[in-house]
Amino acid sequence: MTILGIEQITYGVTDLDTCCRFLRDWGLRELSRDAHGARFETLNGCRVVLAAHDDPSLPPAMEEGPTLREVTWGVAGAAELDDLRPRLAQQPGFYARDGALGCIDPNGLAIRIEASRKRELDVRGSPSNAWGQAARIDQPSPIYERAEPIEVGHVVFFTNALAQTERFYREALGFELSDRYPERGAFMRCAPHGGHHDLFLLQLPNGKRGLNHVAFTVRDIHEVFGGGLHIDRCGWQTQLGPGRHPISSAYFWYFKNPCGALIEYYADEDILTPAWQPRDFEPGPTVFAEWAVDGGLDGVTRRQKNAGQAPGGKFMTDTDKR
């Protein structure tokens, strides 16, 4: 049994008009809309659903305000659903109907499992000319006026139950641990062979629970830049980036998202196999990736624009982060 990836994310929002405008600017295709909500999709058919935050049909929220209310994961078909049923049957909120399974994970998030409906695509990024290994000859790199995200690549949540939630995804859904911040964070991929993480669970000192960000995969670093510049021209606010994560190697650009928390364009993450051995990272100046968390992992230090003088400590350098 292998989870194939994210099929759908569902937001509960407080300003439907603004959220729809943002997702159109982000590069998603609007499928439908009425007074109660809207549906969008990426290039491969991964869906983004908006509903009013007080819609009684939505699962319960992990936090106040607009936020992610459900993540749907895809599997190959009915046999995989049958295999998952006994693993999920004892979880809170379990249901099995309409060709899907669902429950509430230990972090309080609603999850749904269904047969994948995403489309196969022939989409390729531009090759890079690394020193000593030229892969693009007599051919300029592309210029993107805006992004067209391929799919929802990963989701990141704050949790106050890191060990229990990590164990649930490993034992019930078959996720693999890719890397970790010991007792602080777990990067997990949904299959032994795949991108560095489909899910990142992050435990902060304040015990906050909720959404950190949703990340959309684009073709290459050029589309990260093109998409980010377009979103900036549209007037939406950067949270962090463009930049590069030391742990996953991915290039990123984070923006504030009216649908809830943050949203990310990213490309060029590490691809892992069963031979990969998870690494333990002690946060510090040479290995620490902020993941656009206000205040940093320790709740005090940060590197974002207009930050104040940060104190010393192991989580960041002890110099001014502005």
mmCIF file of C-alpha atoms in Angstrom:
data_model
loop_
_atom_site.group_PDB
_atom_site.id
_atom_site.type_symbol
_atom_site.label_atom_id
_atom_site.label_comp_id
_atom_site.label_asym_id
_atom_site.label_seq_id
_atom_site.Cartn_x
_atom_site.Cartn_y
_atom_site.Cartn_z
ATOM 1 C CA MET A 1 0.000 0.000 0.000
ATOM 2 C CA THR A 2 1.446 3.359 -1.064
ATOM 3 C CA ILE A 3 -0.050 6.830 -0.827
ATOM 4 C CA LEU A 4 0.567 8.518 -4.169
ATOM 5 C CA GLY A 5 0.378 12.138 -3.070
ATOM 6 C CA ILE A 6 -2.048 14.936 -2.293
ATOM 7 C CA GLU A 7 -5.291 14.832 -4.257
ATOM 8 C CA GLN A 8 -7.146 17.770 -2.762
ATOM 9 C CA ILE A 9 -6.932 20.397 -0.054
ATOM 10 C CA THR A 10 -9.979 22.101 1.430
ATOM 11 C CA TYR A 11 -9.875 25.527 3.042
ATOM 12 C CA GLY A 12 -12.456 27.159 5.280
ATOM 13 C CA VAL A 13 -12.244 30.856 4.372
ATOM 14 C CA THR A 14 -13.673 34.135 5.643
ATOM 15 C CA ASP A 15 -13.422 36.218 2.430
ATOM 16 C CA LEU A 16 -14.356 34.142 -0.593
ATOM 17 C CA ASP A 17 -13.920 36.930 -3.173
ATOM 18 C CA THR A 18 -10.380 37.768 -2.055
ATOM 19 C CA CYS A 19 -9.382 34.110 -1.856
ATOM 20 C CA CYS A 20 -10.666 33.387 -5.365
ATOM 21 C CA ARG A 21 -8.774 36.368 -6.744
ATOM 22 C CA PHE A 22 -5.615 35.194 -5.008
ATOM 23 C CA LEU A 23 -5.831 31.628 -6.358
ATOM 24 C CA ARG A 24 -6.405 32.903 -9.882
ATOM 25 C CA ASP A 25 -3.329 35.116 -9.530
ATOM 26 C CA TRP A 26 -1.464 32.108 -8.111
ATOM 27 C CA GLY A 27 -2.042 30.296 -11.395
ATOM 28 C CA LEU A 28 -4.844 27.839 -10.608
ATOM 29 C CA ARG A 29 -7.754 27.160 -12.956
ATOM 30 C CA GLU A 30 -11.181 27.969 -11.534
ATOM 31 C CA LEU A 31 -13.585 25.085 -12.109
ATOM 32 C CA SER A 32 -16.700 26.373 -10.391
ATOM 33 C CA ARG A 33 -17.955 28.980 -7.964
ATOM 34 C CA ASP A 34 -21.157 29.938 -6.210
ATOM 35 C CA ALA A 35 -22.120 31.926 -3.137
ATOM 36 C CA HIS A 36 -20.919 29.157 -0.821
ATOM 37 C CA GLY A 37 -17.529 28.234 -2.227
ATOM 38 C CA ALA A 38 -15.292 27.545 -5.193
ATOM 39 C CA ARG A 39 -13.169 24.804 -6.743
ATOM 40 C CA PHE A 40 -9.810 25.193 -8.472
ATOM 41 C CA GLU A 41 -7.277 22.784 -9.944
ATOM 42 C CA THR A 42 -3.603 22.560 -10.819
ATOM 43 C CA LEU A 43 -2.222 21.370 -14.161
ATOM 44 C CA ASN A 44 -2.452 17.693 -13.167
ATOM 45 C CA GLY A 45 -5.924 17.944 -11.668
ATOM 46 C CA CYS A 46 -5.016 18.275 -8.001
ATOM 47 C CA ARG A 47 -7.920 20.215 -6.500
ATOM 48 C CA VAL A 48 -8.150 23.198 -4.174
ATOM 49 C CA VAL A 49 -11.581 23.693 -2.587
ATOM 50 C CA LEU A 50 -12.794 26.827 -0.813
ATOM 51 C CA ALA A 51 -15.797 26.869 1.514
ATOM 52 C CA ALA A 52 -17.101 29.359 4.039
ATOM 53 C CA HIS A 53 -15.345 28.817 7.358
ATOM 54 C CA ASP A 54 -18.709 28.345 9.111
ATOM 55 C CA ASP A 55 -20.018 25.823 6.560
ATOM 56 C CA PRO A 56 -21.463 23.005 8.718
ATOM 57 C CA SER A 57 -20.317 20.391 6.200
ATOM 58 C CA LEU A 58 -16.648 21.184 6.861
ATOM 59 C CA PRO A 59 -14.623 19.136 9.336
ATOM 60 C CA PRO A 60 -13.712 20.908 12.583
ATOM 61 C CA ALA A 61 -10.907 23.476 12.444
ATOM 62 C CA MET A 62 -7.566 23.114 14.219
ATOM 63 C CA GLU A 63 -7.353 26.885 14.741
ATOM 64 C CA GLU A 64 -9.354 30.099 14.483
ATOM 65 C CA GLY A 65 -9.817 32.008 11.240
ATOM 66 C CA PRO A 66 -9.219 30.881 7.658
ATOM 67 C CA THR A 67 -7.212 27.675 7.523
ATOM 68 C CA LEU A 68 -6.920 24.239 5.959
ATOM 69 C CA ARG A 69 -9.747 21.948 7.047
ATOM 70 C CA GLU A 70 -9.015 18.701 5.187
ATOM 71 C CA VAL A 71 -6.250 17.026 3.186
ATOM 72 C CA THR A 72 -7.184 14.294 0.711
ATOM 73 C CA TRP A 73 -4.493 11.742 -0.165
ATOM 74 C CA GLY A 74 -4.637 9.586 -3.276
ATOM 75 C CA VAL A 75 -4.068 5.839 -3.707
ATOM 76 C CA ALA A 76 -4.056 3.622 -6.802
ATOM 77 C CA GLY A 77 -7.494 2.065 -6.316
ATOM 78 C CA ALA A 78 -9.961 -0.015 -4.311
ATOM 79 C CA ALA A 79 -7.415 -2.609 -3.163
ATOM 80 C CA GLU A 80 -5.358 0.054 -1.425
ATOM 81 C CA LEU A 81 -8.469 1.442 0.253
ATOM 82 C CA ASP A 82 -9.349 -2.028 1.518
ATOM 83 C CA ASP A 83 -5.868 -2.366 2.950
ATOM 84 C CA LEU A 84 -6.152 0.976 4.732
ATOM 85 C CA ARG A 85 -9.614 0.410 6.209
ATOM 86 C CA PRO A 86 -8.562 -1.626 9.294
ATOM 87 C CA ARG A 87 -5.648 0.743 9.920
ATOM 88 C CA LEU A 88 -7.964 3.737 10.155
ATOM 89 C CA ALA A 89 -11.088 2.143 11.622
ATOM 90 C CA GLN A 90 -10.161 2.944 15.232
ATOM 91 C CA GLN A 91 -9.295 6.589 14.561
ATOM 92 C CA PRO A 92 -11.612 9.424 15.677
ATOM 93 C CA GLY A 93 -14.156 10.445 13.071
ATOM 94 C CA PHE A 94 -13.624 7.336 10.928
ATOM 95 C CA TYR A 95 -15.944 6.868 7.947
ATOM 96 C CA ALA A 96 -16.049 4.716 4.827
ATOM 97 C CA ARG A 97 -18.402 5.950 2.125
ATOM 98 C CA ASP A 98 -18.558 7.253 -1.441
ATOM 99 C CA GLY A 99 -15.434 5.298 -2.375
ATOM 100 C CA ALA A 100 -13.320 6.997 0.260
ATOM 101 C CA LEU A 101 -12.055 6.601 3.808
ATOM 102 C CA GLY A 102 -11.630 9.377 6.324
ATOM 103 C CA CYS A 103 -10.713 10.160 9.913
ATOM 104 C CA ILE A 104 -9.134 12.775 12.180
ATOM 105 C CA ASP A 105 -5.385 12.527 12.685
ATOM 106 C CA PRO A 106 -3.769 12.977 16.139
ATOM 107 C CA ASN A 107 -3.136 16.652 15.358
ATOM 108 C CA GLY A 108 -6.854 17.287 14.854
ATOM 109 C CA LEU A 109 -6.743 17.488 11.040
ATOM 110 C CA ALA A 110 -9.363 15.767 8.898
ATOM 111 C CA ILE A 111 -7.846 13.474 6.280
ATOM 112 C CA ARG A 112 -9.527 11.653 3.415
ATOM 113 C CA ILE A 113 -8.185 8.811 1.256
ATOM 114 C CA GLU A 114 -9.548 8.125 -2.219
ATOM 115 C CA ALA A 115 -8.483 6.684 -5.569
ATOM 116 C CA SER A 116 -6.337 9.175 -7.429
ATOM 117 C CA ARG A 117 -7.886 11.147 -10.268
ATOM 118 C CA LYS A 118 -4.835 13.252 -11.123
ATOM 119 C CA ARG A 119 -3.746 13.378 -14.753
ATOM 120 C CA GLU A 120 -0.435 12.252 -16.195
ATOM 121 C CA LEU A 121 1.489 15.190 -17.661
ATOM 122 C CA ASP A 122 4.427 15.586 -19.993
ATOM 123 C CA VAL A 123 5.883 18.652 -18.248
ATOM 124 C CA ARG A 124 9.598 19.283 -17.979
ATOM 125 C CA GLY A 125 11.643 21.991 -16.373
ATOM 126 C CA SER A 126 14.611 23.661 -17.985
ATOM 127 C CA PRO A 127 17.961 21.848 -17.610
ATOM 128 C CA SER A 128 20.647 23.666 -15.650
ATOM 129 C CA ASN A 129 24.211 24.446 -16.626
ATOM 130 C CA ALA A 130 26.145 23.448 -13.523
ATOM 131 C CA TRP A 131 29.861 24.111 -13.558
ATOM 132 C CA GLY A 132 31.503 21.320 -15.530
ATOM 133 C CA GLN A 133 28.177 19.811 -16.595
ATOM 134 C CA ALA A 134 26.426 21.854 -19.259
ATOM 135 C CA ALA A 135 22.939 20.505 -19.989
ATOM 136 C CA ARG A 136 21.545 23.491 -21.933
ATOM 137 C CA ILE A 137 23.489 24.346 -25.089
ATOM 138 C CA ASP A 138 22.513 27.067 -27.592
ATOM 139 C CA GLN A 139 19.246 27.383 -25.714
ATOM 140 C CA PRO A 140 18.226 30.171 -23.327
ATOM 141 C CA SER A 141 16.426 29.323 -20.115
ATOM 142 C CA PRO A 142 12.682 30.051 -20.117
ATOM 143 C CA ILE A 143 11.118 33.243 -18.818
ATOM 144 C CA TYR A 144 7.785 32.753 -17.064
ATOM 145 C CA GLU A 145 5.405 35.696 -16.872
ATOM 146 C CA ARG A 146 3.509 33.820 -14.155
ATOM 147 C CA ALA A 147 3.360 30.335 -12.660
ATOM 148 C CA GLU A 148 1.059 27.434 -13.508
ATOM 149 C CA PRO A 149 1.504 25.059 -10.558
ATOM 150 C CA ILE A 150 1.728 21.374 -11.414
ATOM 151 C CA GLU A 151 0.310 20.056 -8.142
ATOM 152 C CA VAL A 152 0.097 20.536 -4.399
ATOM 153 C CA GLY A 153 3.455 19.073 -3.415
ATOM 154 C CA HIS A 154 3.382 19.176 0.381
ATOM 155 C CA VAL A 155 1.653 20.523 3.463
ATOM 156 C CA VAL A 156 3.217 21.719 6.712
ATOM 157 C CA PHE A 157 1.478 21.811 10.085
ATOM 158 C CA PHE A 158 2.292 22.989 13.561
ATOM 159 C CA THR A 159 1.552 20.274 16.099
ATOM 160 C CA ASN A 160 1.528 19.819 19.857
ATOM 161 C CA ALA A 161 1.540 16.027 19.408
ATOM 162 C CA LEU A 162 4.586 15.419 17.240
ATOM 163 C CA ALA A 163 5.403 11.846 18.295
ATOM 164 C CA GLN A 164 1.795 10.626 18.066
ATOM 165 C CA THR A 165 1.141 12.310 14.729
ATOM 166 C CA GLU A 166 4.395 11.068 13.186
ATOM 167 C CA ARG A 167 3.611 7.537 14.366
ATOM 168 C CA PHE A 168 0.113 7.708 12.848
ATOM 169 C CA TYR A 169 1.391 8.661 9.400
ATOM 170 C CA ARG A 170 4.147 6.050 9.506
ATOM 171 C CA GLU A 171 2.141 3.127 10.869
ATOM 172 C CA ALA A 172 -1.352 3.796 9.486
ATOM 173 C CA LEU A 173 -0.521 5.367 6.123
ATOM 174 C CA GLY A 174 2.951 3.983 5.404
ATOM 175 C CA PHE A 175 4.814 7.290 5.268
ATOM 176 C CA GLU A 176 8.611 7.271 5.423
ATOM 177 C CA LEU A 177 10.715 9.538 7.635
ATOM 178 C CA SER A 178 13.107 11.587 5.479
ATOM 179 C CA ASP A 179 14.807 13.862 8.027
ATOM 180 C CA ARG A 180 14.083 15.310 11.445
ATOM 181 C CA TYR A 181 14.734 17.987 13.991
ATOM 182 C CA PRO A 182 14.861 15.706 17.061
ATOM 183 C CA GLU A 183 11.750 16.266 19.175
ATOM 184 C CA ARG A 184 10.937 19.360 17.092
ATOM 185 C CA GLY A 185 10.073 18.365 13.543
ATOM 186 C CA ALA A 186 9.610 15.447 11.135
ATOM 187 C CA PHE A 187 9.916 15.576 7.344
ATOM 188 C CA MET A 188 7.919 12.691 5.860
ATOM 189 C CA ARG A 189 7.352 11.382 2.335
ATOM 190 C CA CYS A 190 4.362 9.254 1.400
ATOM 191 C CA ALA A 191 6.344 6.625 -0.540
ATOM 192 C CA PRO A 192 9.819 5.104 -0.219
ATOM 193 C CA HIS A 193 10.828 6.589 -3.577
ATOM 194 C CA GLY A 194 9.810 10.219 -4.024
ATOM 195 C CA GLY A 195 10.352 13.861 -3.223
ATOM 196 C CA HIS A 196 11.947 14.842 0.070
ATOM 197 C CA HIS A 197 8.670 15.468 1.904
ATOM 198 C CA ASP A 198 4.929 15.463 1.338
ATOM 199 C CA LEU A 199 4.274 16.329 4.980
ATOM 200 C CA PHE A 200 6.291 18.313 7.506
ATOM 201 C CA LEU A 201 5.208 18.328 11.164
ATOM 202 C CA LEU A 202 6.681 21.073 13.320
ATOM 203 C CA GLN A 203 6.404 21.434 17.093
ATOM 204 C CA LEU A 204 6.972 24.939 18.479
ATOM 205 C CA PRO A 205 7.710 25.831 22.108
ATOM 206 C CA ASN A 206 4.337 27.570 22.459
ATOM 207 C CA GLY A 207 2.365 24.422 21.592
ATOM 208 C CA LYS A 208 0.592 26.067 18.657
ATOM 209 C CA ARG A 209 -1.461 23.761 16.449
ATOM 210 C CA GLY A 210 -2.510 24.652 12.912
ATOM 211 C CA LEU A 211 -1.384 25.308 9.366
ATOM 212 C CA ASN A 212 2.059 26.644 8.486
ATOM 213 C CA HIS A 213 1.897 26.475 4.691
ATOM 214 C CA VAL A 214 0.801 24.652 1.562
ATOM 215 C CA ALA A 215 3.424 24.237 -1.176
ATOM 216 C CA PHE A 216 2.800 24.086 -4.927
ATOM 217 C CA THR A 217 5.288 22.381 -7.219
ATOM 218 C CA VAL A 218 6.393 24.290 -10.316
ATOM 219 C CA ARG A 219 8.678 23.261 -13.170
ATOM 220 C CA ASP A 220 11.983 24.816 -12.193
ATOM 221 C CA ILE A 221 13.667 27.718 -10.437
ATOM 222 C CA HIS A 222 12.752 30.008 -13.337
ATOM 223 C CA GLU A 223 9.051 29.412 -12.668
ATOM 224 C CA VAL A 224 9.576 30.035 -8.946
ATOM 225 C CA PHE A 225 10.954 33.453 -9.923
ATOM 226 C CA GLY A 226 8.352 34.146 -12.601
ATOM 227 C CA GLY A 227 5.455 33.141 -10.379
ATOM 228 C CA GLY A 228 6.765 35.051 -7.396
ATOM 229 C CA LEU A 229 7.340 38.227 -9.398
ATOM 230 C CA HIS A 230 3.816 38.000 -10.839
ATOM 231 C CA ILE A 231 2.243 37.535 -7.398
ATOM 232 C CA ASP A 232 4.294 40.469 -6.116
ATOM 233 C CA ARG A 233 3.103 42.646 -9.024
ATOM 234 C CA CYS A 234 -0.472 41.690 -8.138
ATOM 235 C CA GLY A 235 0.081 43.245 -4.718
ATOM 236 C CA TRP A 236 0.288 40.134 -2.542
ATOM 237 C CA GLN A 237 2.834 40.147 0.279
ATOM 238 C CA THR A 238 6.016 38.055 0.436
ATOM 239 C CA GLN A 239 6.665 36.305 3.737
ATOM 240 C CA LEU A 240 10.092 34.877 2.880
ATOM 241 C CA GLY A 241 12.130 34.399 -0.256
ATOM 242 C CA PRO A 242 13.106 33.741 -2.839
ATOM 243 C CA GLY A 243 15.583 31.382 -1.243
ATOM 244 C CA ARG A 244 16.764 27.804 -0.910
ATOM 245 C CA HIS A 245 16.186 25.259 1.847
ATOM 246 C CA PRO A 246 19.345 23.580 3.154
ATOM 247 C CA ILE A 247 17.542 20.369 4.127
ATOM 248 C CA SER A 248 15.460 19.548 1.029
ATOM 249 C CA SER A 249 17.580 21.590 -1.433
ATOM 250 C CA ALA A 250 14.378 23.132 -2.844
ATOM 251 C CA TYR A 251 14.192 26.687 -4.140
ATOM 252 C CA PHE A 252 11.229 28.555 -2.620
ATOM 253 C CA TRP A 253 9.189 31.721 -2.419
ATOM 254 C CA TYR A 254 6.578 32.110 0.353
ATOM 255 C CA PHE A 255 3.613 34.490 0.338
ATOM 256 C CA LYS A 256 0.897 35.315 2.835
ATOM 257 C CA ASN A 257 -2.296 33.542 1.805
ATOM 258 C CA PRO A 258 -5.794 34.943 2.455
ATOM 259 C CA CYS A 259 -7.078 31.344 2.444
ATOM 260 C CA GLY A 260 -4.988 30.697 5.569
ATOM 261 C CA ALA A 261 -1.373 30.902 6.757
ATOM 262 C CA LEU A 262 1.244 30.824 3.973
ATOM 263 C CA ILE A 263 1.630 29.453 0.454
ATOM 264 C CA GLU A 264 4.791 28.456 -1.412
ATOM 265 C CA TYR A 265 6.105 27.988 -4.912
ATOM 266 C CA TYR A 266 8.968 25.474 -4.942
ATOM 267 C CA ALA A 267 11.114 23.442 -7.335
ATOM 268 C CA ASP A 268 14.184 21.192 -7.444
ATOM 269 C CA GLU A 269 13.745 19.262 -4.209
ATOM 270 C CA ASP A 270 15.846 16.193 -3.396
ATOM 271 C CA ILE A 271 14.510 12.841 -4.652
ATOM 272 C CA LEU A 272 14.942 9.971 -2.176
ATOM 273 C CA THR A 273 14.894 6.168 -2.427
ATOM 274 C CA PRO A 274 14.674 3.339 0.146
ATOM 275 C CA ALA A 275 18.467 3.597 0.453
ATOM 276 C CA TRP A 276 18.141 7.047 2.064
ATOM 277 C CA GLN A 277 18.999 7.261 5.763
ATOM 278 C CA PRO A 278 17.134 9.963 7.715
ATOM 279 C CA ARG A 279 19.331 12.668 9.179
ATOM 280 C CA ASP A 280 19.016 14.453 12.511
ATOM 281 C CA PHE A 281 19.492 18.209 12.252
ATOM 282 C CA GLU A 282 20.384 20.326 15.234
ATOM 283 C CA PRO A 283 19.152 23.809 14.291
ATOM 284 C CA GLY A 284 22.049 26.187 13.821
ATOM 285 C CA PRO A 285 23.484 28.818 11.478
ATOM 286 C CA THR A 286 24.780 26.335 8.885
ATOM 287 C CA VAL A 287 21.849 23.906 8.672
ATOM 288 C CA PHE A 288 18.761 25.725 9.855
ATOM 289 C CA ALA A 289 15.886 26.236 7.406
ATOM 290 C CA GLU A 290 13.297 28.664 8.728
ATOM 291 C CA TRP A 291 10.309 27.347 6.785
ATOM 292 C CA ALA A 292 8.857 30.870 6.997
ATOM 293 C CA VAL A 293 7.952 30.524 10.677
ATOM 294 C CA ASP A 294 7.483 33.891 12.377
ATOM 295 C CA GLY A 295 10.067 34.067 15.133
ATOM 296 C CA GLY A 296 11.970 30.979 14.007
ATOM 297 C CA LEU A 297 11.718 27.527 15.548
ATOM 298 C CA ASP A 298 12.556 28.787 19.031
ATOM 299 C CA GLY A 299 9.855 31.458 18.913
ATOM 300 C CA VAL A 300 12.388 34.283 19.278
ATOM 301 C CA THR A 301 14.918 34.455 16.469
ATOM 302 C CA ARG A 302 14.078 35.164 12.860
ATOM 303 C CA ARG A 303 15.617 36.314 9.617
ATOM 304 C CA GLN A 304 12.653 37.890 7.861
ATOM 305 C CA LYS A 305 12.629 41.443 6.559
ATOM 306 C CA ASN A 306 12.282 44.199 9.177
ATOM 307 C CA ALA A 307 13.018 41.828 12.055
ATOM 308 C CA GLY A 308 14.584 43.309 15.155
ATOM 309 C CA GLN A 309 17.908 42.452 16.752
ATOM 310 C CA ALA A 310 17.829 38.770 17.720
ATOM 311 C CA PRO A 311 19.473 37.312 20.784
ATOM 312 C CA GLY A 312 22.247 34.738 20.597
ATOM 313 C CA GLY A 313 21.552 31.039 20.706
ATOM 314 C CA LYS A 314 21.899 27.808 18.818
ATOM 315 C CA PHE A 315 18.919 28.362 16.536
ATOM 316 C CA MET A 316 20.363 31.217 14.484
ATOM 317 C CA THR A 317 23.455 33.349 14.263
ATOM 318 C CA ASP A 318 23.684 36.009 16.952
ATOM 319 C CA THR A 319 23.869 38.934 14.534
ATOM 320 C CA ASP A 320 21.200 41.331 13.304
ATOM 321 C CA LYS A 321 18.863 39.353 10.999
ATOM 322 C CA ARG A 322 17.536 42.315 9.020
#
